[in-house]
């Protein structure tokens, strides 16, 4: 069975924090040898659609490396937003 790494989204992830969050998580991804990455979203309290953009960019980077990604701890509002935008199926639940 392939090893799994876990990354965590911050408590606040809006457009203002998206760039820094993506840089931090991207750096963590670069150091992960694991084939599967779970991004934990449970800490998110303040967010906007930029949170989905960050998740989709992380997914794109991982797919380029032949890795898989899933999301755990979906806040209900974020899950609803992903469904509304038609991207929920691209971000499977862990």
Coordinates of N, CA and C in Angstrom, one line a residue:
X1 N 0.8 -1.2 0.0 CA 0.0 0.0 0.0 C 0.9 1.2 0.0
X2 N 0.5 2.2 -0.8 CA 1.3 3.5 -0.9 C 1.2 4.3 0.3
X3 N 2.2 5.0 0.6 CA 2.2 5.9 1.8 C 1.4 7.1 1.5
X4 N 0.8 7.7 2.6 CA 0.0 8.9 2.4 C 0.5 10.0 3.3
X5 N 0.6 11.2 2.7 CA 1.0 12.4 3.4 C -0.2 13.2 3.7
X6 N -0.2 14.0 4.8 CA -1.3 14.9 5.1 C -0.8 16.3 5.2
X7 N -1.5 17.2 4.5 CA -1.3 18.6 4.6 C -2.5 19.3 5.1
X8 N -2.4 20.4 5.8 CA -3.6 21.0 6.4 C -3.7 22.5 5.9
X9 N -5.0 22.8 5.5 CA -5.3 24.2 5.2 C -5.4 25.0 6.5
X10 N -5.1 26.3 6.4 CA -5.2 27.1 7.5 C -6.6 27.5 8.0
X11 N -6.7 28.2 9.1 CA -8.0 28.6 9.6 C -8.7 29.6 8.6
X12 N -7.9 30.5 8.0 CA -8.4 31.5 7.1 C -7.7 31.3 5.8
X13 N -8.6 31.3 4.7 CA -8.1 31.2 3.4 C -9.0 31.9 2.4
X14 N -8.7 33.2 2.2 CA -9.4 34.0 1.3 C -8.4 34.4 0.2
X15 N -8.9 35.2 -0.8 CA -8.0 35.7 -1.8 C -6.7 36.3 -1.3
X16 N -6.8 37.0 -0.2 CA -5.7 37.7 0.4 C -4.6 36.7 0.9
X17 N -5.0 35.5 1.3 CA -4.1 34.5 1.9 C -3.7 33.4 0.9
X18 N -4.4 33.4 -0.3 CA -4.2 32.3 -1.2 C -2.8 32.1 -1.7
X19 N -2.1 33.2 -2.1 CA -0.8 33.1 -2.6 C 0.2 32.5 -1.6
X20 N 0.2 33.0 -0.4 CA 1.1 32.6 0.6 C 0.8 31.1 1.0
X21 N -0.5 30.8 1.1 CA -0.9 29.4 1.4 C -0.4 28.5 0.4
X22 N -0.6 28.8 -0.9 CA -0.2 28.0 -2.0 C 1.3 27.8 -2.0
X23 N 2.0 28.9 -1.7 CA 3.5 28.8 -1.6 C 3.9 27.8 -0.5
X24 N 3.3 28.0 0.6 CA 3.7 27.1 1.8 C 3.3 25.6 1.5
X25 N 2.1 25.4 1.0 CA 1.7 24.0 0.8 C 2.5 23.4 -0.4
X26 N 2.8 24.3 -1.4 CA 3.6 23.8 -2.6 C 5.0 23.4 -2.1
X27 N 5.5 24.1 -1.2 CA 6.8 23.7 -0.7 C 6.8 22.4 0.1
X28 N 5.7 22.2 0.8 CA 5.5 21.0 1.6 C 5.3 19.8 0.6
X29 N 4.6 20.0 -0.5 CA 4.4 19.0 -1.5 C 5.7 18.6 -2.1
X30 N 6.5 19.5 -2.4 CA 7.8 19.3 -3.1 C 8.7 18.3 -2.2
X31 N 8.5 18.3 -0.9 CA 9.3 17.5 0.0 C 8.6 16.1 0.3
X32 N 7.4 15.9 -0.3 CA 6.6 14.7 0.0 C 6.9 13.6 -1.0
X33 N 7.5 12.5 -0.6 CA 7.7 11.3 -1.5 C 6.5 10.5 -1.7
X34 N 5.5 10.7 -0.8 CA 4.3 9.8 -0.8 C 3.5 9.9 -2.1
X35 N 2.9 8.8 -2.5 CA 2.1 8.8 -3.7 C 0.7 9.4 -3.6
X36 N 0.2 9.5 -2.3 CA -1.1 10.0 -2.1 C -1.0 11.1 -1.0
X37 N -1.7 12.2 -1.3 CA -1.7 13.3 -0.4 C -3.2 13.6 0.0
X38 N -3.4 13.7 1.3 CA -4.7 14.1 1.8 C -4.6 15.5 2.4
X39 N -5.4 16.4 1.9 CA -5.4 17.8 2.3 C -6.6 17.9 3.3
X40 N -6.2 18.3 4.5 CA -7.2 18.4 5.6 C -7.8 19.8 5.6
X41 N -9.1 20.0 5.4 CA -9.7 21.3 5.4 C -10.5 21.6 6.6
X42 N -10.4 20.8 7.6 CA -11.2 20.9 8.8 C -11.0 22.2 9.6
X43 N -9.8 22.8 9.5 CA -9.6 24.0 10.3 C -10.2 25.3 9.7
X44 N -10.6 25.2 8.4 CA -11.1 26.3 7.7 C -12.3 26.9 8.4
X45 N -12.2 28.2 8.7 CA -13.4 28.9 9.3 C -13.8 30.1 8.5
X46 N -12.8 30.8 8.0 CA -13.0 32.0 7.1 C -12.4 31.7 5.7
X47 N -13.2 31.6 4.7 CA -12.7 31.3 3.4 C -13.7 31.8 2.3
X48 N -13.2 31.9 1.1 CA -14.0 32.2 -0.1 C -13.6 31.3 -1.2
X49 N -14.0 31.6 -2.4 CA -13.7 30.7 -3.5 C -12.2 30.5 -3.7
X50 N -11.4 31.3 -3.2 CA -9.9 31.1 -3.3 C -9.5 29.8 -2.7
X51 N -10.2 29.3 -1.7 CA -9.8 28.1 -1.1 C -10.0 26.9 -2.1
X52 N -11.0 27.0 -3.0 CA -11.1 26.0 -4.0 C -10.0 26.1 -5.1
X53 N -9.6 27.4 -5.4 CA -8.5 27.6 -6.3 C -7.2 27.0 -5.8
X54 N -7.0 27.1 -4.5 CA -5.8 26.5 -3.9 C -5.9 25.0 -4.0
X55 N -7.0 24.4 -3.7 CA -7.1 23.0 -3.7 C -7.0 22.5 -5.2
X56 N -7.5 23.2 -6.1 CA -7.4 22.7 -7.5 C -6.0 22.9 -8.0
X57 N -5.3 23.9 -7.6 CA -3.9 24.0 -8.0 C -3.0 23.0 -7.4
X58 N -3.3 22.6 -6.1 CA -2.5 21.5 -5.5 C -2.8 20.2 -6.2
X59 N -4.0 20.0 -6.6 CA -4.4 18.8 -7.4 C -3.6 18.7 -8.7
X60 N -3.6 19.9 -9.4 CA -2.9 19.9 -10.7 C -1.4 19.6 -10.5
X61 N -0.8 20.2 -9.5 CA 0.6 19.9 -9.3 C 0.9 18.4 -8.9
X62 N 0.0 17.9 -8.1 CA 0.2 16.5 -7.8 C 0.0 15.5 -9.0
X63 N -1.0 15.8 -9.8 CA -1.3 15.0 -11.0 C -0.1 15.0 -11.9
X64 N 0.6 16.2 -12.0 CA 1.8 16.3 -12.8 C 2.9 15.4 -12.3
X65 N 2.9 15.1 -11.0 CA 3.9 14.2 -10.4 C 3.4 12.8 -10.4
X66 N 2.2 12.5 -10.9 CA 1.7 11.1 -10.9 C 1.2 10.7 -9.5
X67 N 0.8 11.7 -8.7 CA 0.3 11.5 -7.4 C -1.2 11.7 -7.3
X68 N -1.8 11.2 -6.3 CA -3.3 11.4 -6.1 C -3.5 12.3 -4.9
X69 N -4.7 13.0 -4.9 CA -5.0 13.9 -3.8 C -6.5 13.7 -3.4
X70 N -6.8 13.8 -2.1 CA -8.1 13.8 -1.7 C -8.2 14.8 -0.6
X71 N -9.4 15.2 -0.2 CA -9.7 16.2 0.8 C -10.5 15.6 2.0
X72 N -10.0 15.9 3.2 CA -10.7 15.5 4.4 C -11.2 16.7 5.1
X73 N -12.2 16.5 6.0 CA -12.7 17.5 6.9 C -13.3 18.7 6.2
X74 N -14.0 18.4 5.1 CA -14.7 19.5 4.3 C -15.6 20.3 5.2
X75 N -15.5 21.6 5.3 CA -16.5 22.4 5.9 C -17.7 22.4 5.0
X76 N -18.9 22.3 5.5 CA -20.1 22.2 4.7 C -20.2 23.3 3.6
X77 N -19.9 24.5 4.0 CA -20.0 25.6 3.0 C -19.0 25.5 1.9
X78 N -17.8 25.0 2.2 CA -16.9 24.8 1.1 C -17.3 23.6 0.2
X79 N -17.8 22.6 0.8 CA -18.4 21.5 -0.1 C -19.5 22.0 -0.9
X80 N -20.4 22.8 -0.4 CA -21.5 23.4 -1.2 C -20.9 24.2 -2.3
X81 N -19.9 25.0 -2.0 CA -19.3 25.9 -3.0 C -18.7 25.1 -4.1
X82 N -18.0 24.0 -3.8 CA -17.4 23.1 -4.8 C -18.4 22.5 -5.7
X83 N -19.6 22.1 -5.1 CA -20.7 21.5 -5.9 C -21.3 22.6 -6.8
X84 N -21.5 23.8 -6.3 CA -22.1 24.9 -7.1 C -21.2 25.2 -8.3
X85 N -19.9 25.2 -8.1 CA -18.9 25.5 -9.2 C -18.6 24.3 -10.1
X86 N -19.2 23.2 -9.7 CA -19.0 22.0 -10.5 C -17.6 21.3 -10.5
X87 N -16.9 21.6 -9.3 CA -15.6 21.0 -9.2 C -15.4 19.9 -8.1
X88 N -16.5 19.7 -7.4 CA -16.5 18.7 -6.3 C -15.9 17.4 -6.8
X89 N -16.3 16.9 -7.9 CA -15.9 15.6 -8.4 C -14.4 15.6 -8.7
X90 N -13.8 16.7 -8.9 CA -12.3 16.8 -9.1 C -11.5 16.7 -7.8
X91 N -12.3 16.9 -6.7 CA -11.6 17.0 -5.3 C -12.3 15.9 -4.4
X92 N -12.0 14.7 -4.6 CA -12.6 13.6 -3.9 C -12.4 13.7 -2.4
X93 N -13.4 13.2 -1.6 CA -13.3 13.2 -0.2 C -12.4 12.0 0.2
X94 N -11.6 12.2 1.3 CA -10.8 11.2 1.8 C -11.6 10.3 2.7

